């Protein structure tokens, strides 16, 4: 009983961390980053957004994501990863909602650029948390479930946009930000720093996996 209890605890914690990571990818990637694709036709027809302007907005979002994804590996997060992750999640949700508040193209560019930065950092930071937890509980095969959050988020946004479009393009952006809050609050406490240091072998595997995640993140 003394041996199985820590093992069961690690499995429970890794399950909770994976669920939280999954939800965070839904928010950061499916809503914060790729919702623009679904809302774009509404903005073009209702907010008179031109094709050139549409392209620049997408480009600035991708630029922000690329900068964050490649720079994340050079930042020393220490034992404050959870704090930084929470900050980026708040930024991602706010910049999504703010898109529906203003009609200024300059602000749209700023918000999409910041949304790209926050989604890039969230991808890398949530990956490191989930990798830590899954390596610790010997459940690395669960990584596919975690990364499935990207596809789940895009699918969710695709189905929600036609419903929220009844409130115009403004209501769609704001509605998605509210939904993001509703998704995030129940799992936010699942992400916390692990006080136990992984073994040398697990630590090497983690560094390798995290480095690959940071590199591949730039191409998502």
mmCIF file of C-alpha atoms in Angstrom:
data_model
loop_
_atom_site.group_PDB
_atom_site.id
_atom_site.type_symbol
_atom_site.label_atom_id
_atom_site.label_comp_id
_atom_site.label_asym_id
_atom_site.label_seq_id
_atom_site.Cartn_x
_atom_site.Cartn_y
_atom_site.Cartn_z
ATOM 1 C CA UNK A 1 0.000 0.000 0.000
ATOM 2 C CA UNK A 2 2.887 2.320 0.792
ATOM 3 C CA UNK A 3 4.388 1.683 -2.651
ATOM 4 C CA UNK A 4 1.203 1.847 -4.732
ATOM 5 C CA UNK A 5 -0.094 5.045 -3.155
ATOM 6 C CA UNK A 6 2.654 7.337 -4.541
ATOM 7 C CA UNK A 7 2.272 5.672 -7.934
ATOM 8 C CA UNK A 8 -1.491 6.232 -7.943
ATOM 9 C CA UNK A 9 -0.938 9.823 -6.839
ATOM 10 C CA UNK A 10 1.476 10.431 -9.721
ATOM 11 C CA UNK A 11 -1.006 8.941 -12.177
ATOM 12 C CA UNK A 12 -3.796 11.122 -10.822
ATOM 13 C CA UNK A 13 -1.625 14.234 -11.035
ATOM 14 C CA UNK A 14 -0.478 13.403 -14.565
ATOM 15 C CA UNK A 15 -4.095 12.850 -15.637
ATOM 16 C CA UNK A 16 -5.132 16.227 -14.224
ATOM 17 C CA UNK A 17 -2.126 17.951 -15.790
ATOM 18 C CA UNK A 18 -2.844 16.372 -19.181
ATOM 19 C CA UNK A 19 -6.481 17.486 -19.020
ATOM 20 C CA UNK A 20 -5.399 21.011 -18.093
ATOM 21 C CA UNK A 21 -2.840 21.065 -20.904
ATOM 22 C CA UNK A 22 -5.452 19.826 -23.367
ATOM 23 C CA UNK A 23 -7.837 22.623 -22.383
ATOM 24 C CA UNK A 24 -5.066 25.214 -22.581
ATOM 25 C CA UNK A 25 -4.261 24.172 -26.138
ATOM 26 C CA UNK A 26 -7.964 24.429 -26.978
ATOM 27 C CA UNK A 27 -7.878 28.021 -25.722
ATOM 28 C CA UNK A 28 -4.463 29.079 -27.020
ATOM 29 C CA UNK A 29 -4.511 27.389 -30.413
ATOM 30 C CA UNK A 30 -8.138 26.649 -31.296
ATOM 31 C CA UNK A 31 -9.554 29.933 -30.005
ATOM 32 C CA UNK A 32 -6.700 32.386 -29.452
ATOM 33 C CA UNK A 33 -4.908 31.619 -32.699
ATOM 34 C CA UNK A 34 -7.108 29.873 -35.251
ATOM 35 C CA UNK A 35 -10.537 31.380 -34.489
ATOM 36 C CA UNK A 36 -9.560 34.223 -36.822
ATOM 37 C CA UNK A 37 -9.976 31.847 -39.768
ATOM 38 C CA UNK A 38 -13.613 31.176 -38.900
ATOM 39 C CA UNK A 39 -14.459 34.794 -38.033
ATOM 40 C CA UNK A 40 -12.674 36.319 -41.041
ATOM 41 C CA UNK A 41 -15.647 36.061 -43.475
ATOM 42 C CA UNK A 42 -17.805 37.883 -40.921
ATOM 43 C CA UNK A 43 -15.251 40.667 -40.539
ATOM 44 C CA UNK A 44 -14.896 41.017 -44.288
ATOM 45 C CA UNK A 45 -18.644 41.321 -44.850
ATOM 46 C CA UNK A 46 -19.630 43.248 -41.734
ATOM 47 C CA UNK A 47 -16.505 45.278 -40.839
ATOM 48 C CA UNK A 48 -15.361 45.868 -44.449
ATOM 49 C CA UNK A 49 -11.999 44.189 -43.853
ATOM 50 C CA UNK A 50 -10.129 44.014 -47.162
ATOM 51 C CA UNK A 51 -8.205 41.003 -48.457
ATOM 52 C CA UNK A 52 -4.868 42.778 -47.936
ATOM 53 C CA UNK A 53 -5.760 43.776 -44.391
ATOM 54 C CA UNK A 54 -6.887 40.219 -43.675
ATOM 55 C CA UNK A 55 -3.558 38.865 -44.819
ATOM 56 C CA UNK A 56 -1.558 41.299 -42.701
ATOM 57 C CA UNK A 57 -3.571 40.426 -39.595
ATOM 58 C CA UNK A 58 -2.825 36.743 -40.130
ATOM 59 C CA UNK A 59 0.821 37.521 -40.789
ATOM 60 C CA UNK A 60 1.287 39.509 -37.579
ATOM 61 C CA UNK A 61 -0.357 36.728 -35.577
ATOM 62 C CA UNK A 62 1.988 34.155 -37.116
ATOM 63 C CA UNK A 63 4.967 36.436 -36.473
ATOM 64 C CA UNK A 64 4.067 36.747 -32.801
ATOM 65 C CA UNK A 65 3.699 32.987 -32.492
ATOM 66 C CA UNK A 66 7.016 32.354 -34.219
ATOM 67 C CA UNK A 67 8.879 34.805 -31.971
ATOM 68 C CA UNK A 68 7.431 33.236 -28.808
ATOM 69 C CA UNK A 69 7.963 29.638 -29.910
ATOM 70 C CA UNK A 70 11.640 30.119 -30.715
ATOM 71 C CA UNK A 71 12.473 32.438 -27.817
ATOM 72 C CA UNK A 72 10.759 30.300 -25.147
ATOM 73 C CA UNK A 73 13.636 27.845 -25.099
ATOM 74 C CA UNK A 74 16.134 30.602 -24.249
ATOM 75 C CA UNK A 75 14.147 31.983 -21.322
ATOM 76 C CA UNK A 76 15.003 30.814 -17.811
ATOM 77 C CA UNK A 77 11.578 30.129 -16.332
ATOM 78 C CA UNK A 78 12.839 28.675 -13.044
ATOM 79 C CA UNK A 79 10.081 27.581 -10.680
ATOM 80 C CA UNK A 80 7.689 30.245 -11.927
ATOM 81 C CA UNK A 81 6.495 28.519 -15.091
ATOM 82 C CA UNK A 82 2.951 28.292 -13.729
ATOM 83 C CA UNK A 83 2.889 32.043 -13.046
ATOM 84 C CA UNK A 84 4.070 32.875 -16.556
ATOM 85 C CA UNK A 85 1.627 30.368 -18.026
ATOM 86 C CA UNK A 86 -1.282 31.982 -16.203
ATOM 87 C CA UNK A 87 -0.200 35.434 -17.387
ATOM 88 C CA UNK A 88 -0.078 34.278 -20.995
ATOM 89 C CA UNK A 89 -3.481 32.608 -20.707
ATOM 90 C CA UNK A 90 -5.008 35.840 -19.426
ATOM 91 C CA UNK A 91 -3.330 37.750 -22.260
ATOM 92 C CA UNK A 92 -4.628 35.263 -24.828
ATOM 93 C CA UNK A 93 -8.209 35.501 -23.577
ATOM 94 C CA UNK A 94 -8.141 39.302 -23.299
ATOM 95 C CA UNK A 95 -6.709 39.866 -26.778
ATOM 96 C CA UNK A 96 -9.384 37.556 -28.182
ATOM 97 C CA UNK A 97 -12.210 39.480 -26.519
ATOM 98 C CA UNK A 98 -10.715 42.896 -27.315
ATOM 99 C CA UNK A 99 -10.907 42.077 -31.035
ATOM 100 C CA UNK A 100 -14.677 42.507 -30.755
ATOM 101 C CA UNK A 101 -14.536 45.756 -28.783
ATOM 102 C CA UNK A 102 -12.678 47.996 -31.212
ATOM 103 C CA UNK A 103 -12.981 48.764 -34.922
ATOM 104 C CA UNK A 104 -9.455 50.199 -35.174
ATOM 105 C CA UNK A 105 -7.299 48.249 -37.608
ATOM 106 C CA UNK A 106 -4.143 49.295 -35.746
ATOM 107 C CA UNK A 107 -5.484 47.775 -32.541
ATOM 108 C CA UNK A 108 -6.502 44.642 -34.405
ATOM 109 C CA UNK A 109 -2.893 44.270 -35.566
ATOM 110 C CA UNK A 110 -1.623 44.751 -32.010
ATOM 111 C CA UNK A 111 -4.129 42.293 -30.536
ATOM 112 C CA UNK A 112 -3.432 39.594 -33.139
ATOM 113 C CA UNK A 113 0.320 40.020 -32.673
ATOM 114 C CA UNK A 114 -0.018 39.711 -28.877
ATOM 115 C CA UNK A 115 -2.363 36.736 -29.302
ATOM 116 C CA UNK A 116 0.322 35.053 -31.398
ATOM 117 C CA UNK A 117 2.947 35.666 -28.717
ATOM 118 C CA UNK A 118 0.726 34.362 -25.912
ATOM 119 C CA UNK A 119 -0.345 31.258 -27.845
ATOM 120 C CA UNK A 120 3.284 30.429 -28.633
ATOM 121 C CA UNK A 121 4.344 30.703 -24.992
ATOM 122 C CA UNK A 122 1.312 28.724 -23.833
ATOM 123 C CA UNK A 123 2.104 25.936 -26.281
ATOM 124 C CA UNK A 124 5.686 25.583 -25.030
ATOM 125 C CA UNK A 125 4.966 26.070 -21.315
ATOM 126 C CA UNK A 126 1.972 23.727 -21.207
ATOM 127 C CA UNK A 127 4.020 21.166 -23.136
ATOM 128 C CA UNK A 128 6.758 21.284 -20.495
ATOM 129 C CA UNK A 129 4.248 20.746 -17.679
ATOM 130 C CA UNK A 130 2.569 17.815 -19.401
ATOM 131 C CA UNK A 131 5.910 16.258 -20.378
ATOM 132 C CA UNK A 132 7.108 16.510 -16.768
ATOM 133 C CA UNK A 133 3.956 14.848 -15.464
ATOM 134 C CA UNK A 134 3.826 12.082 -18.074
ATOM 135 C CA UNK A 135 7.512 11.235 -17.726
ATOM 136 C CA UNK A 136 7.141 11.074 -13.967
ATOM 137 C CA UNK A 137 4.208 8.649 -14.203
ATOM 138 C CA UNK A 138 5.624 6.691 -17.193
ATOM 139 C CA UNK A 139 2.726 7.699 -19.445
ATOM 140 C CA UNK A 140 4.548 9.347 -22.333
ATOM 141 C CA UNK A 141 2.140 7.694 -24.792
ATOM 142 C CA UNK A 142 -0.530 10.087 -23.507
ATOM 143 C CA UNK A 143 1.190 12.950 -25.299
ATOM 144 C CA UNK A 144 -1.097 12.396 -28.264
ATOM 145 C CA UNK A 145 -4.110 13.166 -26.073
ATOM 146 C CA UNK A 146 -2.515 16.438 -24.970
ATOM 147 C CA UNK A 147 -1.617 17.595 -28.486
ATOM 148 C CA UNK A 148 -5.112 16.637 -29.607
ATOM 149 C CA UNK A 149 -6.202 19.832 -27.877
ATOM 150 C CA UNK A 150 -5.112 21.784 -30.953
ATOM 151 C CA UNK A 151 -7.478 19.913 -33.257
ATOM 152 C CA UNK A 152 -10.244 19.891 -30.662
ATOM 153 C CA UNK A 153 -9.949 23.654 -30.268
ATOM 154 C CA UNK A 154 -10.095 24.299 -34.005
ATOM 155 C CA UNK A 155 -13.116 22.002 -34.330
ATOM 156 C CA UNK A 156 -14.870 23.654 -31.389
ATOM 157 C CA UNK A 157 -14.289 27.116 -32.844
ATOM 158 C CA UNK A 158 -15.552 26.004 -36.234
ATOM 159 C CA UNK A 159 -18.839 24.819 -34.747
ATOM 160 C CA UNK A 160 -19.274 27.744 -32.344
ATOM 161 C CA UNK A 161 -18.653 30.530 -34.849
ATOM 162 C CA UNK A 162 -21.902 30.031 -36.853
ATOM 163 C CA UNK A 163 -23.863 30.067 -33.586
ATOM 164 C CA UNK A 164 -22.137 33.131 -32.172
ATOM 165 C CA UNK A 165 -22.323 34.912 -35.534
ATOM 166 C CA UNK A 166 -25.939 35.812 -34.696
ATOM 167 C CA UNK A 167 -24.335 38.446 -32.443
ATOM 168 C CA UNK A 168 -22.248 39.767 -35.394
ATOM 169 C CA UNK A 169 -18.472 39.517 -35.664
ATOM 170 C CA UNK A 170 -18.109 41.507 -32.433
ATOM 171 C CA UNK A 171 -20.199 39.075 -30.439
ATOM 172 C CA UNK A 172 -18.298 36.130 -31.902
ATOM 173 C CA UNK A 173 -14.927 37.376 -30.613
ATOM 174 C CA UNK A 174 -16.348 38.314 -27.219
ATOM 175 C CA UNK A 175 -18.335 35.085 -26.968
ATOM 176 C CA UNK A 176 -15.256 32.962 -27.635
ATOM 177 C CA UNK A 177 -13.312 34.812 -24.943
ATOM 178 C CA UNK A 178 -16.106 34.145 -22.442
ATOM 179 C CA UNK A 179 -16.145 30.473 -23.412
ATOM 180 C CA UNK A 180 -12.371 30.401 -22.913
ATOM 181 C CA UNK A 181 -12.800 31.631 -19.351
ATOM 182 C CA UNK A 182 -15.464 28.995 -18.700
ATOM 183 C CA UNK A 183 -13.129 26.267 -19.990
ATOM 184 C CA UNK A 184 -10.064 27.504 -18.118
ATOM 185 C CA UNK A 185 -11.358 28.138 -14.598
ATOM 186 C CA UNK A 186 -12.156 24.477 -13.690
ATOM 187 C CA UNK A 187 -8.672 23.212 -14.661
ATOM 188 C CA UNK A 188 -6.430 26.156 -13.760
ATOM 189 C CA UNK A 189 -5.502 24.670 -10.384
ATOM 190 C CA UNK A 190 -4.314 21.461 -12.091
ATOM 191 C CA UNK A 191 -1.165 23.233 -13.283
ATOM 192 C CA UNK A 192 1.419 23.589 -10.532
ATOM 193 C CA UNK A 193 5.155 23.271 -10.084
ATOM 194 C CA UNK A 194 6.492 19.800 -9.304
ATOM 195 C CA UNK A 195 8.637 19.950 -6.187
ATOM 196 C CA UNK A 196 10.259 16.590 -6.937
ATOM 197 C CA UNK A 197 13.217 16.639 -9.272
ATOM 198 C CA UNK A 198 13.093 14.026 -12.052
ATOM 199 C CA UNK A 199 15.849 11.466 -12.390
ATOM 200 C CA UNK A 200 18.841 12.225 -14.583
ATOM 201 C CA UNK A 201 17.586 9.949 -17.347
ATOM 202 C CA UNK A 202 14.085 11.415 -17.244
ATOM 203 C CA UNK A 203 15.552 14.905 -17.125
ATOM 204 C CA UNK A 204 17.583 14.255 -20.284
ATOM 205 C CA UNK A 205 14.505 12.898 -22.029
ATOM 206 C CA UNK A 206 12.521 15.913 -20.930
ATOM 207 C CA UNK A 207 15.091 18.346 -22.293
ATOM 208 C CA UNK A 208 15.145 16.507 -25.607
ATOM 209 C CA UNK A 209 11.345 16.377 -25.850
ATOM 210 C CA UNK A 210 10.932 19.981 -24.767
ATOM 211 C CA UNK A 211 13.519 21.139 -27.303
ATOM 212 C CA UNK A 212 11.712 19.262 -30.070
ATOM 213 C CA UNK A 213 8.392 20.766 -28.961
ATOM 214 C CA UNK A 214 9.854 24.269 -29.038
ATOM 215 C CA UNK A 215 11.269 23.697 -32.497
ATOM 216 C CA UNK A 216 8.155 22.116 -33.958
ATOM 217 C CA UNK A 217 5.933 24.743 -32.338
ATOM 218 C CA UNK A 218 7.180 27.293 -34.842
ATOM 219 C CA UNK A 219 5.622 25.332 -37.691
ATOM 220 C CA UNK A 220 2.145 24.863 -36.190
#
